Short mmCIF file of C-alpha atoms in Angstrom, two decimals:
data_model
loop_
_atom_site.label_atom_id
_atom_site.label_comp_id
_atom_site.label_asym_id
_atom_site.label_seq_id
_atom_site.Cartn_x
_atom_site.Cartn_y
_atom_site.Cartn_z
CA MET A 1 0.00 0.00 0.00
CA MET A 2 1.35 3.49 -0.80
CA LEU A 3 2.33 6.05 1.85
CA ASN A 4 0.19 9.14 1.12
CA ALA A 5 1.67 11.62 3.67
CA ARG A 6 3.90 11.78 6.66
CA VAL A 7 2.09 11.65 9.98
CA ARG A 8 1.30 15.17 11.05
CA SER A 9 0.50 15.40 14.78
CA VAL A 10 0.62 17.88 17.51
CA LEU A 11 1.45 16.77 21.04
CA MET A 12 -0.55 18.84 23.47
CA ALA A 13 1.19 18.08 26.69
CA THR A 14 0.09 18.65 30.18
CA ALA A 15 1.34 16.88 33.18
CA ALA A 16 -1.36 14.28 32.80
CA ALA A 17 -2.29 14.06 29.11
CA LEU A 18 -0.70 13.44 25.73
CA VAL A 19 -2.78 13.96 22.62
CA VAL A 20 -1.66 12.71 19.17
CA THR A 21 -3.42 13.73 15.98
CA ALA A 22 -2.68 11.63 12.86
CA CYS A 23 -3.80 11.09 9.26
CA GLY A 24 -5.78 8.20 7.80
CA ALA A 25 -5.33 4.46 7.88
CA ASP A 26 -2.80 4.39 5.02
CA ASP A 27 -0.16 6.30 7.00
CA ILE A 28 2.89 4.51 8.33
CA ALA A 29 4.96 5.74 11.27
CA SER A 30 8.61 4.82 11.33
CA PRO A 31 10.84 4.95 14.40
CA GLY A 32 12.20 8.45 14.95
CA GLU A 33 9.66 10.24 12.70
CA GLY A 34 6.04 11.09 12.57
CA VAL A 35 5.77 12.52 16.11
CA ILE A 36 6.65 16.14 16.86
CA VAL A 37 7.15 17.05 20.56
CA ILE A 38 6.13 20.53 21.59
CA PRO A 39 7.84 21.43 24.89
CA ALA A 40 5.41 24.16 25.85
CA PRO A 41 1.63 24.16 25.72
CA ALA A 42 0.15 26.00 22.74
CA PRO A 43 -3.31 26.57 21.38
CA ALA A 44 -4.63 23.57 19.50
CA PRO A 45 -4.53 24.27 15.75
CA ALA A 46 -7.48 23.50 13.54
CA PRO A 47 -7.19 19.86 12.51
CA ALA A 48 -6.09 19.33 8.93
CA PRO A 49 -8.58 17.41 6.78
CA ALA A 50 -7.68 13.77 6.46
CA PRO A 51 -6.65 12.86 2.90
CA SER A 52 -8.70 10.25 1.12
CA PRO A 53 -7.07 6.86 1.49
CA THR A 54 -5.57 5.27 -1.64
CA PRO A 55 -8.07 2.75 -3.04
CA THR A 56 -7.09 -0.86 -2.61
CA PRO A 57 -6.07 -2.23 -6.05
CA THR A 58 -8.77 -4.37 -7.58
CA PRO A 59 -7.53 -7.88 -8.41
CA PRO A 60 -7.85 -9.00 -12.02
CA ALA A 61 -11.35 -10.07 -12.85
CA THR A 62 -11.92 -13.79 -13.21
CA VAL A 63 -14.72 -15.81 -14.69
CA THR A 64 -17.16 -17.71 -12.50
CA PRO A 65 -19.04 -20.62 -14.05
CA ALA A 66 -22.62 -20.32 -15.17
CA ALA A 67 -25.09 -22.57 -13.38
CA GLY A 68 -25.76 -24.46 -16.59
CA CYS A 69 -25.57 -24.37 -20.38
CA PRO A 70 -27.70 -21.88 -22.34
CA SER A 71 -29.88 -24.64 -23.80
CA ALA A 72 -30.40 -28.37 -23.89
CA LEU A 73 -28.77 -28.41 -27.31
CA PHE A 74 -25.39 -28.43 -25.58
CA THR A 75 -23.95 -31.19 -23.43
CA ASP A 76 -22.92 -29.94 -20.00
CA ARG A 77 -19.36 -31.23 -19.45
CA GLY A 78 -19.01 -29.67 -16.02
CA THR A 79 -16.46 -26.94 -15.48
CA ILE A 80 -13.01 -26.17 -16.80
CA SER A 81 -10.59 -23.86 -15.01
CA GLY A 82 -7.55 -21.80 -15.90
CA PRO A 83 -5.83 -18.51 -15.08
CA THR A 84 -8.82 -16.47 -16.25
CA GLY A 85 -11.31 -18.33 -14.05
CA THR A 86 -13.71 -21.24 -14.20
CA TYR A 87 -16.16 -21.78 -17.02
CA ARG A 88 -19.20 -23.94 -17.61
CA ASN A 89 -18.07 -26.23 -20.45
CA CYS A 90 -20.93 -26.55 -22.95
CA GLU A 91 -20.11 -29.05 -25.69
CA PHE A 92 -21.47 -28.57 -29.21
CA PRO A 93 -23.52 -31.38 -30.76
CA SER A 94 -21.73 -33.35 -33.45
CA ARG A 95 -24.03 -31.76 -36.05
CA PHE A 96 -26.19 -28.65 -36.18
CA THR A 97 -29.31 -29.58 -38.10
CA ALA A 98 -31.24 -26.29 -37.84
CA ASN A 99 -30.44 -22.60 -37.75
CA THR A 100 -28.77 -21.94 -34.39
CA GLN A 101 -27.32 -18.92 -32.61
CA ILE A 102 -24.37 -19.37 -30.25
CA SER A 103 -24.69 -16.64 -27.65
CA ARG A 104 -21.98 -15.14 -25.50
CA SER A 105 -23.16 -16.06 -22.02
CA PRO A 106 -21.35 -15.07 -18.79
CA GLY A 107 -19.38 -17.98 -17.38
CA VAL A 108 -19.87 -20.20 -20.46
CA ILE A 109 -17.23 -21.57 -22.81
CA TYR A 110 -18.08 -23.88 -25.71
CA SER A 111 -16.19 -26.98 -26.78
CA LEU A 112 -15.86 -29.38 -29.70
CA GLY A 113 -15.90 -32.98 -28.54
CA GLY A 114 -14.70 -34.22 -31.93
CA ARG A 115 -15.74 -33.36 -35.47
CA VAL A 116 -18.61 -30.87 -35.48
CA ASP A 117 -20.56 -30.25 -38.69
CA VAL A 118 -22.78 -27.33 -39.59
CA GLY A 119 -25.56 -29.00 -41.56
CA THR A 120 -25.32 -32.07 -43.77
CA ASP A 121 -23.59 -32.01 -47.15
CA GLN A 122 -26.16 -30.90 -49.72
CA GLY A 123 -24.08 -32.06 -52.68
CA ALA A 124 -22.32 -30.27 -55.52
CA ALA A 125 -25.48 -29.66 -57.56
CA SER A 126 -27.60 -28.25 -54.73
CA THR A 127 -28.57 -24.58 -54.53
CA GLY A 128 -29.48 -22.18 -51.73
CA ASN A 129 -28.75 -22.50 -48.03
CA ASN A 130 -29.96 -25.12 -45.59
CA VAL A 131 -28.53 -24.41 -42.09
CA THR A 132 -26.81 -21.30 -40.73
CA LEU A 133 -24.81 -21.30 -37.50
CA THR A 134 -24.52 -17.80 -36.03
CA ILE A 135 -21.76 -17.13 -33.49
CA ASP A 136 -21.96 -13.96 -31.41
CA PRO A 137 -19.04 -11.60 -30.70
CA GLY A 138 -16.81 -12.67 -27.83
CA VAL A 139 -17.69 -16.38 -27.95
CA VAL A 140 -14.78 -18.74 -27.19
CA ILE A 141 -14.80 -22.29 -28.59
CA PHE A 142 -12.10 -24.84 -27.84
CA GLY A 143 -11.22 -28.25 -29.22
CA ALA A 144 -11.53 -30.63 -26.29
CA THR A 145 -9.32 -33.24 -27.96
CA GLY A 146 -6.69 -33.25 -30.69
CA VAL A 147 -9.10 -34.74 -33.23
CA SER A 148 -11.67 -32.00 -32.69
CA PHE A 149 -12.37 -29.86 -35.74
CA PHE A 150 -15.16 -27.66 -37.09
CA VAL A 151 -16.72 -28.09 -40.55
CA VAL A 152 -19.24 -26.01 -42.48
CA THR A 153 -20.57 -28.44 -45.08
CA ARG A 154 -21.69 -27.63 -48.63
CA GLY A 155 -25.01 -25.84 -48.84
CA ASN A 156 -24.75 -24.52 -45.27
CA ARG A 157 -23.28 -21.38 -43.75
CA ILE A 158 -21.44 -19.90 -40.81
CA ASP A 159 -22.11 -16.37 -39.58
CA ALA A 160 -19.18 -15.79 -37.19
CA VAL A 161 -18.93 -12.03 -36.88
CA GLY A 162 -16.99 -10.64 -33.94
CA THR A 163 -15.99 -7.04 -33.33
CA PRO A 164 -12.62 -5.27 -33.02
CA THR A 165 -12.92 -5.48 -29.23
CA GLN A 166 -14.73 -8.82 -28.98
CA PRO A 167 -13.28 -11.27 -31.49
CA ILE A 168 -14.58 -14.82 -31.75
CA ILE A 169 -11.87 -17.25 -30.66
CA PHE A 170 -11.33 -20.88 -31.73
CA THR A 171 -8.58 -22.55 -29.72
CA GLY A 172 -7.45 -25.70 -27.88
CA ARG A 173 -7.99 -26.99 -24.34
CA GLN A 174 -4.52 -26.09 -23.07
CA ASN A 175 -5.14 -22.46 -23.97
CA VAL A 176 -8.08 -22.49 -21.56
CA THR A 177 -6.19 -24.24 -18.75
CA GLY A 178 -3.17 -21.95 -19.07
CA ALA A 179 -0.73 -24.54 -20.43
CA ALA A 180 -0.20 -22.91 -23.86
CA THR A 181 3.09 -21.12 -24.59
CA ASP A 182 4.53 -19.16 -27.51
CA ASP A 183 5.76 -22.47 -28.97
CA THR A 184 2.52 -24.42 -28.54
CA SER A 185 0.72 -25.77 -31.61
CA GLN A 186 -1.29 -28.79 -32.75
CA LEU A 187 -3.85 -28.77 -29.93
CA TRP A 188 -6.86 -29.50 -32.18
CA GLY A 189 -7.80 -29.70 -35.86
CA GLY A 190 -8.99 -26.35 -37.22
CA VAL A 191 -11.83 -24.68 -39.12
CA VAL A 192 -12.95 -26.01 -42.53
CA LEU A 193 -15.33 -24.27 -44.95
CA LEU A 194 -16.69 -26.46 -47.75
CA GLY A 195 -18.30 -24.94 -50.83
CA ARG A 196 -19.71 -25.63 -54.28
CA ALA A 197 -17.39 -23.46 -56.40
CA PRO A 198 -15.19 -24.91 -59.20
CA ILE A 199 -12.02 -26.85 -58.39
CA THR A 200 -9.50 -29.10 -60.15
CA ASP A 201 -7.73 -32.35 -59.22
CA CYS A 202 -11.02 -34.26 -59.08
CA LEU A 203 -11.46 -37.24 -56.81
CA ALA A 204 -13.34 -39.28 -59.44
CA SER A 205 -11.32 -40.54 -62.37
CA GLY A 206 -12.52 -38.95 -65.59
CA ALA A 207 -14.52 -36.18 -63.92
CA ALA A 208 -14.27 -32.86 -65.74
CA PRO A 209 -12.56 -30.18 -63.61
CA GLY A 210 -14.75 -27.23 -62.68
CA THR A 211 -18.02 -29.18 -62.99
CA VAL A 212 -20.45 -30.71 -60.48
CA ALA A 213 -18.72 -34.03 -61.13
CA CYS A 214 -15.42 -32.67 -59.77
CA GLU A 215 -15.29 -33.09 -56.01
CA ARG A 216 -12.50 -33.62 -53.51
CA ASP A 217 -12.32 -34.81 -49.91
CA THR A 218 -10.66 -32.53 -47.39
CA GLU A 219 -7.11 -33.49 -46.52
CA GLY A 220 -6.87 -35.59 -43.38
CA THR A 221 -10.62 -36.26 -43.18
CA SER A 222 -13.30 -38.39 -44.76
CA ASN A 223 -16.72 -37.40 -46.08
CA ALA A 224 -15.84 -33.71 -46.09
CA LEU A 225 -16.48 -33.07 -49.77
CA TYR A 226 -16.13 -29.81 -51.64
CA GLY A 227 -16.40 -28.61 -55.22
CA GLY A 228 -19.09 -27.87 -57.77
CA ALA A 229 -19.92 -25.38 -60.50
CA GLN A 230 -21.15 -22.29 -58.62
CA PRO A 231 -18.49 -19.53 -58.63
CA GLY A 232 -20.66 -17.27 -56.46
CA ASP A 233 -21.42 -19.87 -53.79
CA ASN A 234 -21.75 -18.56 -50.24
CA SER A 235 -20.39 -20.51 -47.25
CA GLY A 236 -21.02 -17.60 -44.89
CA THR A 237 -18.98 -14.93 -43.13
CA MET A 238 -15.98 -15.02 -40.80
CA ARG A 239 -14.99 -11.58 -39.54
CA PHE A 240 -12.91 -10.59 -36.50
CA VAL A 241 -12.00 -14.19 -35.71
CA GLN A 242 -8.93 -15.78 -34.10
CA ILE A 243 -7.92 -19.39 -34.74
CA ARG A 244 -5.19 -20.54 -32.35
CA TYR A 245 -2.97 -23.65 -31.97
CA SER A 246 -4.52 -25.79 -34.72
CA GLY A 247 -3.08 -28.53 -36.96
CA PHE A 248 -3.51 -31.80 -35.08
CA VAL A 249 -2.56 -34.83 -37.20
CA LEU A 250 -5.96 -36.37 -37.93
CA SER A 251 -4.49 -39.25 -39.92
CA ALA A 252 -1.06 -40.37 -41.08
CA ASN A 253 0.78 -37.47 -42.76
CA SER A 254 -2.41 -35.40 -42.90
CA GLU A 255 -3.33 -32.48 -40.70
CA LEU A 256 -5.66 -29.55 -41.04
CA GLN A 257 -4.65 -25.92 -41.26
CA GLY A 258 -5.87 -23.11 -39.07
CA LEU A 259 -8.43 -22.18 -41.72
CA THR A 260 -9.19 -24.31 -44.78
CA PRO A 261 -11.57 -22.70 -47.31
CA SER A 262 -12.27 -25.47 -49.82
CA GLY A 263 -14.32 -24.78 -52.94
CA THR A 264 -15.79 -21.67 -51.35
CA GLY A 265 -17.39 -19.16 -53.71
CA SER A 266 -17.13 -15.40 -54.05
CA GLY A 267 -20.21 -14.97 -51.85
CA THR A 268 -18.14 -16.13 -48.86
CA VAL A 269 -16.64 -13.37 -46.71
CA ILE A 270 -13.30 -13.91 -44.92
CA ASP A 271 -12.13 -10.65 -43.40
CA HIS A 272 -10.07 -9.81 -40.28
CA VAL A 273 -8.95 -13.34 -39.43
CA HIS A 274 -5.88 -14.13 -37.31
CA VAL A 275 -4.39 -17.63 -37.41
CA HIS A 276 -1.78 -18.23 -34.71
CA ASN A 277 0.66 -21.16 -34.34
CA SER A 278 -0.82 -23.68 -36.71
CA SER A 279 1.38 -26.75 -36.89
CA ASP A 280 0.65 -26.94 -40.63
CA ASP A 281 -0.28 -24.02 -42.90
CA GLY A 282 -1.88 -20.93 -41.46
CA ILE A 283 -4.49 -20.77 -44.24
CA GLU A 284 -4.72 -23.18 -47.15
CA VAL A 285 -7.21 -22.47 -49.92
CA PHE A 286 -8.35 -25.38 -52.07
CA GLY A 287 -9.91 -24.07 -55.26
CA GLY A 288 -13.06 -22.00 -55.47
CA ARG A 289 -13.54 -18.27 -55.91
CA GLY A 290 -13.35 -16.94 -52.35
CA ASN A 291 -11.77 -13.56 -51.62
CA MET A 292 -10.03 -12.48 -48.40
CA LYS A 293 -9.01 -9.27 -46.68
CA HIS A 294 -7.11 -8.34 -43.51
CA LEU A 295 -5.33 -11.58 -42.69
CA VAL A 296 -2.79 -12.00 -39.89
CA ILE A 297 -0.83 -15.27 -39.86
CA THR A 298 1.70 -15.76 -37.08
CA GLY A 299 3.86 -18.73 -36.15
CA ALA A 300 2.72 -21.17 -38.87
CA GLU A 301 4.99 -24.20 -38.83
CA ASP A 302 4.51 -24.98 -42.54
CA ASP A 303 3.47 -22.29 -45.02
CA SER A 304 1.76 -19.10 -43.93
CA LEU A 305 -0.59 -19.03 -46.95
CA ASP A 306 -1.01 -21.96 -49.34
CA THR A 307 -3.26 -21.96 -52.43
CA ASP A 308 -4.15 -24.97 -54.59
CA VAL A 309 -6.40 -26.79 -57.11
CA GLY A 310 -7.62 -24.00 -59.34
CA TYR A 311 -8.18 -21.22 -56.82
CA LYS A 312 -9.08 -17.90 -58.39
CA GLY A 313 -9.40 -15.02 -55.99
CA PHE A 314 -8.37 -11.63 -54.66
CA VAL A 315 -6.48 -11.13 -51.38
CA GLN A 316 -5.55 -7.80 -49.80
CA TYR A 317 -3.73 -6.85 -46.57
CA VAL A 318 -1.75 -9.80 -45.22
CA ILE A 319 0.71 -9.77 -42.32
CA GLY A 320 2.73 -13.00 -42.14
CA ILE A 321 5.33 -13.44 -39.39
CA GLN A 322 7.22 -16.66 -38.67
CA ARG A 323 8.68 -17.76 -35.37
CA ALA A 324 12.47 -17.91 -35.29
CA ASN A 325 13.67 -20.96 -37.24
CA VAL A 326 10.13 -22.33 -37.53
CA GLY A 327 8.07 -22.41 -40.71
CA ASP A 328 8.44 -23.12 -44.40
CA SER A 329 7.46 -20.71 -47.19
CA MET A 330 5.50 -17.55 -46.62
CA LEU A 331 3.50 -18.45 -49.72
CA GLU A 332 3.26 -21.86 -51.40
CA ILE A 333 1.37 -21.89 -54.66
CA ASP A 334 -0.03 -25.15 -56.04
CA SER A 335 1.85 -28.44 -56.56
CA ASP A 336 3.79 -29.98 -59.40
CA ASN A 337 1.76 -33.01 -60.44
CA ALA A 338 0.02 -34.72 -63.34
CA ASN A 339 -2.92 -32.30 -63.07
CA ASP A 340 -0.90 -29.23 -64.09
CA GLY A 341 -2.68 -27.37 -66.83
CA GLN A 342 -6.21 -28.34 -65.80
CA THR A 343 -8.81 -25.61 -65.97
CA PRO A 344 -9.81 -23.60 -64.06
CA ARG A 345 -6.14 -22.65 -63.79
CA GLN A 346 -5.16 -21.05 -60.52
CA ASN A 347 -5.04 -17.25 -60.82
CA VAL A 348 -4.68 -15.15 -57.65
CA ARG A 349 -4.12 -11.41 -57.29
CA LEU A 350 -2.43 -10.52 -53.99
CA SER A 351 -1.95 -6.94 -52.81
CA ASN A 352 -0.50 -5.20 -49.74
CA PHE A 353 1.41 -7.95 -48.00
CA THR A 354 4.21 -7.88 -45.45
CA PHE A 355 6.00 -11.21 -44.99
CA ILE A 356 8.68 -11.68 -42.35
CA LYS A 357 10.46 -14.96 -43.09
CA ASN A 358 12.39 -16.21 -40.07
CA GLY A 359 12.16 -19.92 -40.93
CA ASP A 360 15.12 -22.13 -41.71
CA ASN A 361 15.89 -24.56 -44.51
CA ARG A 362 15.26 -27.88 -42.79
CA ALA A 363 15.10 -31.11 -44.79
CA GLY A 364 11.82 -31.31 -46.65
CA ASN A 365 11.21 -27.58 -46.60
CA ASN A 366 10.79 -25.52 -49.77
CA GLY A 367 13.91 -23.50 -49.02
CA VAL A 368 12.41 -20.27 -50.38
CA GLY A 369 10.15 -17.39 -49.38
CA ILE A 370 7.62 -17.77 -52.21
CA LEU A 371 7.27 -21.00 -54.20
CA LEU A 372 5.26 -20.64 -57.42
CA ARG A 373 4.52 -23.82 -59.37
CA GLY A 374 1.83 -26.05 -60.88
CA GLY A 375 1.24 -23.82 -63.89
CA ALA A 376 -0.45 -21.28 -61.64
CA ASP A 377 -0.92 -17.64 -62.67
CA TYR A 378 -0.25 -15.08 -59.94
CA SER A 379 0.02 -11.32 -59.57
CA PHE A 380 1.86 -9.65 -56.71
CA PHE A 381 1.12 -6.00 -55.92
CA ASN A 382 2.45 -3.67 -53.22
CA GLY A 383 4.39 -6.31 -51.31
CA ILE A 384 7.25 -6.47 -48.83
CA MET A 385 9.14 -9.62 -47.93
CA LEU A 386 12.18 -9.97 -45.73
CA SER A 387 14.02 -13.25 -46.32
CA PRO A 388 17.60 -12.59 -45.25
CA ILE A 389 18.70 -16.25 -45.30
CA LEU A 390 16.85 -18.00 -48.14
CA PRO A 391 15.99 -16.96 -51.71
CA CYS A 392 12.88 -14.84 -52.03
CA LEU A 393 11.27 -16.42 -55.09
CA ALA A 394 11.29 -19.83 -56.78
CA ILE A 395 9.41 -20.80 -59.93
CA SER A 396 9.01 -24.43 -60.90
CA ARG A 397 8.26 -25.84 -64.39
CA PRO A 398 8.23 -23.98 -67.71
CA GLN A 399 4.43 -23.91 -67.75
CA THR A 400 4.45 -21.73 -64.63
CA ALA A 401 7.00 -19.36 -66.15
CA SER A 402 5.28 -19.19 -69.53
CA THR A 403 4.64 -15.73 -70.95
CA THR A 404 1.91 -17.03 -73.27
CA VAL A 405 -1.60 -15.62 -72.88
CA ASP A 406 -4.12 -18.17 -74.13
CA ALA A 407 -7.73 -17.90 -73.01
CA SER A 408 -8.55 -21.29 -74.55
CA ILE A 409 -6.47 -22.99 -71.87
CA ASP A 410 -7.22 -20.35 -69.19
CA GLU A 411 -3.61 -19.14 -69.32
CA ALA A 412 -3.12 -15.53 -68.20
CA GLY A 413 0.61 -15.38 -68.90
CA ALA A 414 3.70 -14.87 -66.80
CA PRO A 415 3.59 -13.95 -63.11
CA VAL A 416 3.17 -10.22 -62.52
CA PHE A 417 5.11 -8.05 -60.05
CA ARG A 418 4.14 -4.44 -59.34
CA SER A 419 5.74 -2.44 -56.51
CA VAL A 420 7.30 -5.39 -54.72
CA ALA A 421 10.27 -4.95 -52.38
CA PHE A 422 12.27 -8.02 -51.35
CA GLN A 423 15.20 -8.27 -48.97
CA CYS A 424 17.02 -11.38 -50.21
CA PRO A 425 20.47 -12.89 -49.69
CA SER A 426 23.03 -11.10 -51.85
CA GLY A 427 23.33 -12.89 -55.18
CA ASN A 428 20.79 -15.52 -54.15
CA ALA A 429 17.39 -13.93 -54.64
CA PHE A 430 15.95 -16.40 -57.15
CA SER A 431 15.63 -20.15 -57.58
CA GLY A 432 14.64 -21.87 -60.81
CA ARG A 433 13.42 -25.46 -60.60
CA ASN A 434 12.32 -28.33 -62.84
CA GLY A 435 13.25 -26.79 -66.17
CA VAL A 436 13.33 -23.13 -65.11
CA THR A 437 16.68 -21.40 -64.52
CA ASN A 438 17.59 -18.86 -61.88
CA ASP A 439 18.14 -16.29 -64.61
CA GLN A 440 14.65 -16.89 -66.01
CA VAL A 441 13.11 -16.28 -62.60
CA ALA A 442 15.16 -13.10 -62.25
CA ALA A 443 14.04 -11.90 -65.68
CA LEU A 444 10.36 -12.46 -64.88
CA PHE A 445 10.65 -10.58 -61.59
CA ASN A 446 12.70 -7.71 -63.02
CA ALA A 447 10.20 -7.28 -65.84
CA GLY A 448 7.89 -5.84 -63.22
CA THR A 449 7.64 -2.20 -62.17
CA ASN A 450 9.13 -0.71 -58.99
CA VAL A 451 10.69 -4.01 -57.92
CA SER A 452 13.78 -4.65 -55.82
CA THR A 453 15.61 -7.60 -54.29
CA ASN A 454 18.08 -5.62 -52.19
CA PHE A 455 15.59 -3.52 -50.28
CA SER A 456 16.72 -1.94 -47.00
CA PRO A 457 13.75 -2.19 -44.63
CA THR A 458 12.86 0.48 -42.08
CA LEU A 459 9.88 -1.39 -40.65
CA THR A 460 8.99 -0.67 -37.04
CA SER A 461 7.23 -3.07 -34.67
CA ILE A 462 8.25 -5.69 -37.26
CA TYR A 463 5.45 -4.93 -39.76
CA ILE A 464 4.73 -1.16 -39.79
CA ASN A 465 6.09 0.86 -42.72
CA GLY A 466 8.91 3.32 -42.21
CA ALA A 467 10.58 5.87 -44.48
CA ASN A 468 12.02 3.43 -47.03
CA GLU A 469 8.73 1.58 -47.44
CA THR A 470 6.86 4.85 -47.85
CA ALA A 471 9.29 5.91 -50.57
CA VAL A 472 8.36 3.01 -52.87
CA PRO A 473 5.70 4.07 -55.41
CA ALA A 474 2.51 2.05 -54.99
CA PHE A 475 0.44 0.28 -57.64
CA ASN A 476 -3.30 0.93 -57.71
CA ALA A 477 -4.74 -2.59 -57.55
CA ASN A 478 -8.25 -1.14 -57.79
CA THR A 479 -7.60 -0.85 -61.51
CA ILE A 480 -7.47 -4.65 -61.61
CA ASN A 481 -10.70 -5.22 -59.69
CA SER A 482 -13.01 -3.17 -57.49
CA PHE A 483 -12.47 -5.67 -54.66
CA PHE A 484 -9.17 -3.93 -53.94
CA ASP A 485 -8.99 -0.71 -51.97
CA THR A 486 -6.91 1.98 -53.63
CA THR A 487 -3.73 2.36 -51.58
CA THR A 488 -0.83 4.77 -51.84
CA TYR A 489 1.65 2.49 -50.09
CA ILE A 490 3.23 -0.94 -50.32
CA GLY A 491 3.03 -3.48 -47.51
CA ALA A 492 0.16 -4.36 -45.21
CA VAL A 493 0.38 -1.43 -42.77
CA ARG A 494 0.75 2.14 -44.05
CA ASP A 495 2.28 3.74 -40.94
CA ALA A 496 1.91 3.95 -37.15
CA ASN A 497 -1.54 5.53 -37.53
CA ASP A 498 -2.84 2.56 -39.51
CA ARG A 499 -4.37 0.25 -36.88
CA TRP A 500 -6.54 -2.21 -38.78
CA PHE A 501 -4.85 -5.12 -36.95
CA ALA A 502 -5.35 -3.82 -33.39
CA GLY A 503 -7.69 -5.24 -30.75
CA TRP A 504 -9.06 -8.34 -32.47
CA THR A 505 -5.64 -10.04 -32.82
CA CYS A 506 -3.53 -11.61 -30.06
CA ASN A 507 0.08 -10.97 -29.02
CA SER A 508 3.06 -13.27 -28.72
CA SER A 509 6.76 -12.77 -28.03
CA PHE A 510 7.48 -12.65 -31.78
CA ALA A 511 4.47 -10.64 -33.00
CA ASN A 512 2.97 -7.86 -30.91
CA PHE A 513 -0.08 -5.98 -32.16
CA GLY A 514 -0.36 -3.42 -29.39
CA THR A 515 -1.88 -2.96 -25.97
CA THR A 516 -5.47 -3.32 -27.17
CA SER A 517 -4.75 -6.90 -28.26
CA GLY A 518 -4.55 -9.53 -25.54
CA SER A 519 -2.06 -12.36 -25.17
CA CYS A 520 -2.41 -15.44 -27.37
CA THR A 521 -1.55 -17.62 -24.37
CA SER A 522 -4.50 -16.27 -22.40
CA LEU A 523 -8.21 -15.70 -22.89
CA PRO A 524 -9.98 -12.35 -22.60
CA VAL A 525 -11.88 -11.65 -19.38
CA THR A 526 -14.90 -9.54 -20.18
#
């Protein structure tokens, strides 16, 4: 407790009486001070008003468990406790079969006991929406076991819309109990969105890519089908959402990502999503036409963003930060396989990204910041990548490096680079593979405008633009498609006044998003 004032007292002495006047209860008297002796009697002065005592500090708020679950739809699993308090653990059913709203209730936390489906697969040829699961701001959902994961099936939707101050959080049990650290991962599966938009690499032999006959099963699962022929399909909305500590190995050599949009259409909204410490990719997109904005991917142990099987989409504002010596590529694009050249050909336009590559070159890793392959078409606008140890860009197979524009085979031509600043190892910026030379990769990159491989970064707080970033002329991606905001800067964050990432993200030792964002190793107490 703080000492507010020295004891002020007057000793009014007579032969028989000693009077001491002191301040309030917070005062402390030490030997040799605090008492003044007056040798001769004097008139009693007017007593000084006692100062208000310093308030006792309020201990951090903690959660107390609700008496029961909000409805009989949930299984009451008793309570679960951690540093932020004790919660009533209300387990989701294995399948939601009707429109349902998940409310934020005091003292309640929700859990996944295993695989949880929103609706039943309506098939590739179905239309409309069957079941919508609505999740309120501030709701926390954890995977109770490693094999827990959350699936929105085809023809059904999720409406998970948090706020900048009350994000929706998907996480694992150890995050609730306080056992998660900055190196924790693989506590549960992840979030999967399944849609009816076109894909390639069909499961059925002889099926035509991009049609209702072309379906695939989600990696690491069974009976989680996606694909169809509806480019505008809508799997719902995820906004202001955190996905923490995902990537449990569901089957041999197969694990989910933090977020896996599979065959989702352009009607799907993914905006302001933070994926933290996935043991596989942060986000992996399998085909479809979904677009994404405001992504934060921290600590992914494989690739930060991975795109595959005919994905066509627009992505703007991405912060990707690896843990030290953990993680593969910042961006892995498609695979080299027998399905190269299928249509729809992958074609993604990416703008305003800041990638901080701290990962190493362990056996089996890509050994590069961006790996472009599979015949995919890609455009990179207004980007920053720091890769001081490994090459920045690799291109595999002549088909991927082709400059031919041929609409009949859905070929848009060579990769495009506009206002892209790389910090790469001196003399080792590019890597050509499988029939492509290093010099060819360099020529494709240098054919762009306002590009550099020896950029000197002045980023602050790891990801916020400084003077050198501001000096790079920006490309107006809005001229490509109205999805893109017009920006006058490269990178994901314009300057210290640009705070789109604050509040709804979470902090770790290697990626701090400011005082309004809480710790990834803890849960919010509200």
